[in-house]
């Protein structure tokens, strides 16, 4: 094998890597991704890290171009050296890893696998720090990539360092990265000198320097592989690959055959290689010696090529029939019981044409991969199954299944491209295609055609399958809610659904929504209430169910749905259900004036989103910030929501802006936002924004706008008859009419309401009116109540409004104690609340997908900020003091 590539001109990269290792040595773990083109020197930098970490336990993994279909393959490779610590893990973590690595049965849970891996490495790091080296990370299988990313973002309090080497399109953008550039001219000349090439002809040397463009591998290989040849216009990696191929020319056939076998086997298992070679009748000893003498490969406890480009070059250089023979031989020596999926993969690569039996085997491998959490792997198996299927129906079925799997893996562009290959003629298949097109469009950030595709699917099957047709209409609405693109879609869905086939059973949610749109709330509310009382509707349409409950101003039903969501999510471990449930918990907490609970739910949802590698749900933060009256924070969130490209509930932004600006007494801004919030007619949001529109319009002197909004609000809340809806309508009416009985009615209706912010606003508006009427003594009673309620609910802007009004009556409001003015992050608030209930660090860690050491580090910050020293003191603090002004 060639000597390690000299490290010339890599001062900055070496400093960054040395800093990472030194920090991990002292318990401050971290990760770094080295990005760069093939041959740029990433592997040499990994060698430097290995050599410098003499006091570390080094564990390694490498992505494989030919193993991306096999879930958790790279993670297993990384963990094998430390599996001796498996018995030290909890039963659930031990089981999670056994399932992931195919050592046990069950369905993998990515979160548990990530935490179990963290736990495993933490156990290994008790004796010495751990260095994880992951080469060729751009070829990691999808499941391993997600697990390793999860791990890399959670080792900050552990003596663990992770270094990845990857090409620029690795998909590891969420991790800290360092681009490895080409060498400058002086360093490139130095490298040539170090390698003994300084004496080559100066003109040849200059040409090598020009063509290598600072790529170290090119500088070392080009003189050996065509440095004296005519100019070549092909890409640099191709030239280097051809250089590796040139070394094959003088090798005997047996050595070339052995190299082809080695390049086709992603495991690097020498026992498998020798068995396959014997299957082909190759001379193993002679072939191995000649192959190693080429410098392309090393046969040891693992088969290693000198560079990934060498492996690719050898594989591509082999004739197609020789590659197929290699895969057939590898399949024949792969254990069908222990490793059925890799065996089938080899058989698929060995195939020359359609084979329905092999396609069926690939489909079974896809099912196993999906059961193990390998959604991307399942997609690859299914796509290959489709290509090998002779039967048109089977081919279409495999292709559609592959599209669903790709969509599930987040590969929306690949899913869309594959979907174009479906040759569908019948309406059922066309409807499935349209449904998938709709799901792809909803998943894309810039495509607004999702509802159109789903509605077309509904029309296609209206006569064939009326029930499915109705479900397609509701799918369009539910999907729009889940991805935050509901604005204006309900009207479109309902307009087309009016021609839908009748419900096979009593009127359903689609009938109720049609009635709501066509005849209004008075006609539709009784049916909506009956449908909402049907709990199975929650399981099928949880997002729609929560919005209907809120549309009815019915917090009781909303709370029952949220409790079911959270219970189901905790029981099943579904991250998507849990995120929706937590977002609704946060929204309920905002509406009831419990910012601490809202912050905790938001922090937990953000932890799950971070673990999934997806954006967090932004709307709970929007509403919490608006309620608290934080202008700068609110403006930043509004900008983030509007510029994120994910269309995340535009109406939420407008409603939150209206609430924020009314609290700040910026009524023109509030009026503009409230008008935008009510215009699309969205479920819940249009209705709950109407009181904001009334208040802002009255303050701006736009009486007609206020009266129109009041009429719409009354039409929405009267049929439901809930204290919340009627109380809010009463104070909105009082703003328009100036009649004292309306203020009194609002205070009475909201007196026992858990919706503290609305109680506070009823008292504030009544107190403001009384002061303007010159009744200062009466005003003080309500302004004090408004101040106390607003302050307790964290409504900072409304608290200031109440304090200003009290001051105008000649009374100074009592401020909150300074001890409550702490600056905890949302995550710290959540940890503090959990620990205050008696949760251990391990329990909190499992809840937030962190390590116990990370939780302890957060606790130290919390103690410092709160001026306390123990968990007992934390439990003794009143909750409002804990949440203070936490960010």
mmCIF file with all atom_site columns, C-alpha atoms in Angstrom, residues 207 210-213 222 225-243:
data_model
loop_
_atom_site.group_PDB
_atom_site.id
_atom_site.type_symbol
_atom_site.label_atom_id
_atom_site.label_alt_id
_atom_site.label_comp_id
_atom_site.label_asym_id
_atom_site.label_entity_id
_atom_site.label_seq_id
_atom_site.pdbx_PDB_ins_code
_atom_site.Cartn_x
_atom_site.Cartn_y
_atom_site.Cartn_z
_atom_site.occupancy
_atom_site.B_iso_or_equiv
_atom_site.pdbx_formal_charge
_atom_site.auth_seq_id
_atom_site.auth_comp_id
_atom_site.auth_asym_id
_atom_site.auth_atom_id
_atom_site.pdbx_PDB_model_num
ATOM 1  C CA . UNK A 1 207 ? 1.518   20.888 -16.564 1.00 0.00 ? 207 UNK A CA 1
ATOM 2  C CA . UNK A 1 210 ? -1.922  23.245 -13.694 1.00 0.00 ? 210 UNK A CA 1
ATOM 3  C CA . UNK A 1 211 ? -4.088  20.192 -14.300 1.00 0.00 ? 211 UNK A CA 1
ATOM 4  C CA . UNK A 1 212 ? -4.162  19.026 -10.655 1.00 0.00 ? 212 UNK A CA 1
ATOM 5  C CA . UNK A 1 213 ? -5.582  22.396 -9.506  1.00 0.00 ? 213 UNK A CA 1
ATOM 6  C CA . UNK A 1 222 ? -1.012  12.220 -12.518 1.00 0.00 ? 222 UNK A CA 1
ATOM 7  C CA . UNK A 1 225 ? -0.861  7.890  -14.952 1.00 0.00 ? 225 UNK A CA 1
ATOM 8  C CA . UNK A 1 226 ? -0.533  10.004 -18.015 1.00 0.00 ? 226 UNK A CA 1
ATOM 9  C CA . UNK A 1 227 ? 1.434   12.965 -16.833 1.00 0.00 ? 227 UNK A CA 1
ATOM 10 C CA . UNK A 1 228 ? 3.300   12.807 -20.145 1.00 0.00 ? 228 UNK A CA 1
ATOM 11 C CA . UNK A 1 229 ? 0.175   12.218 -22.247 1.00 0.00 ? 229 UNK A CA 1
ATOM 12 C CA . UNK A 1 230 ? -1.559  14.826 -24.440 1.00 0.00 ? 230 UNK A CA 1
ATOM 13 C CA . UNK A 1 231 ? -3.793  17.327 -22.637 1.00 0.00 ? 231 UNK A CA 1
ATOM 14 C CA . UNK A 1 232 ? -7.010  15.796 -21.256 1.00 0.00 ? 232 UNK A CA 1
ATOM 15 C CA . UNK A 1 233 ? -10.224 17.776 -20.955 1.00 0.00 ? 233 UNK A CA 1
ATOM 16 C CA . UNK A 1 234 ? -12.088 15.276 -18.773 1.00 0.00 ? 234 UNK A CA 1
ATOM 17 C CA . UNK A 1 235 ? -12.882 15.943 -15.113 1.00 0.00 ? 235 UNK A CA 1
ATOM 18 C CA . UNK A 1 236 ? -10.111 15.497 -12.581 1.00 0.00 ? 236 UNK A CA 1
ATOM 19 C CA . UNK A 1 237 ? -11.640 12.512 -10.711 1.00 0.00 ? 237 UNK A CA 1
ATOM 20 C CA . UNK A 1 238 ? -12.087 10.738 -14.064 1.00 0.00 ? 238 UNK A CA 1
ATOM 21 C CA . UNK A 1 239 ? -8.427  11.291 -14.886 1.00 0.00 ? 239 UNK A CA 1
ATOM 22 C CA . UNK A 1 240 ? -7.373  9.963  -11.488 1.00 0.00 ? 240 UNK A CA 1
ATOM 23 C CA . UNK A 1 241 ? -9.663  6.956  -11.917 1.00 0.00 ? 241 UNK A CA 1
ATOM 24 C CA . UNK A 1 242 ? -8.093  6.239  -15.289 1.00 0.00 ? 242 UNK A CA 1
ATOM 25 C CA . UNK A 1 243 ? -4.728  6.391  -13.574 1.00 0.00 ? 243 UNK A CA 1
#
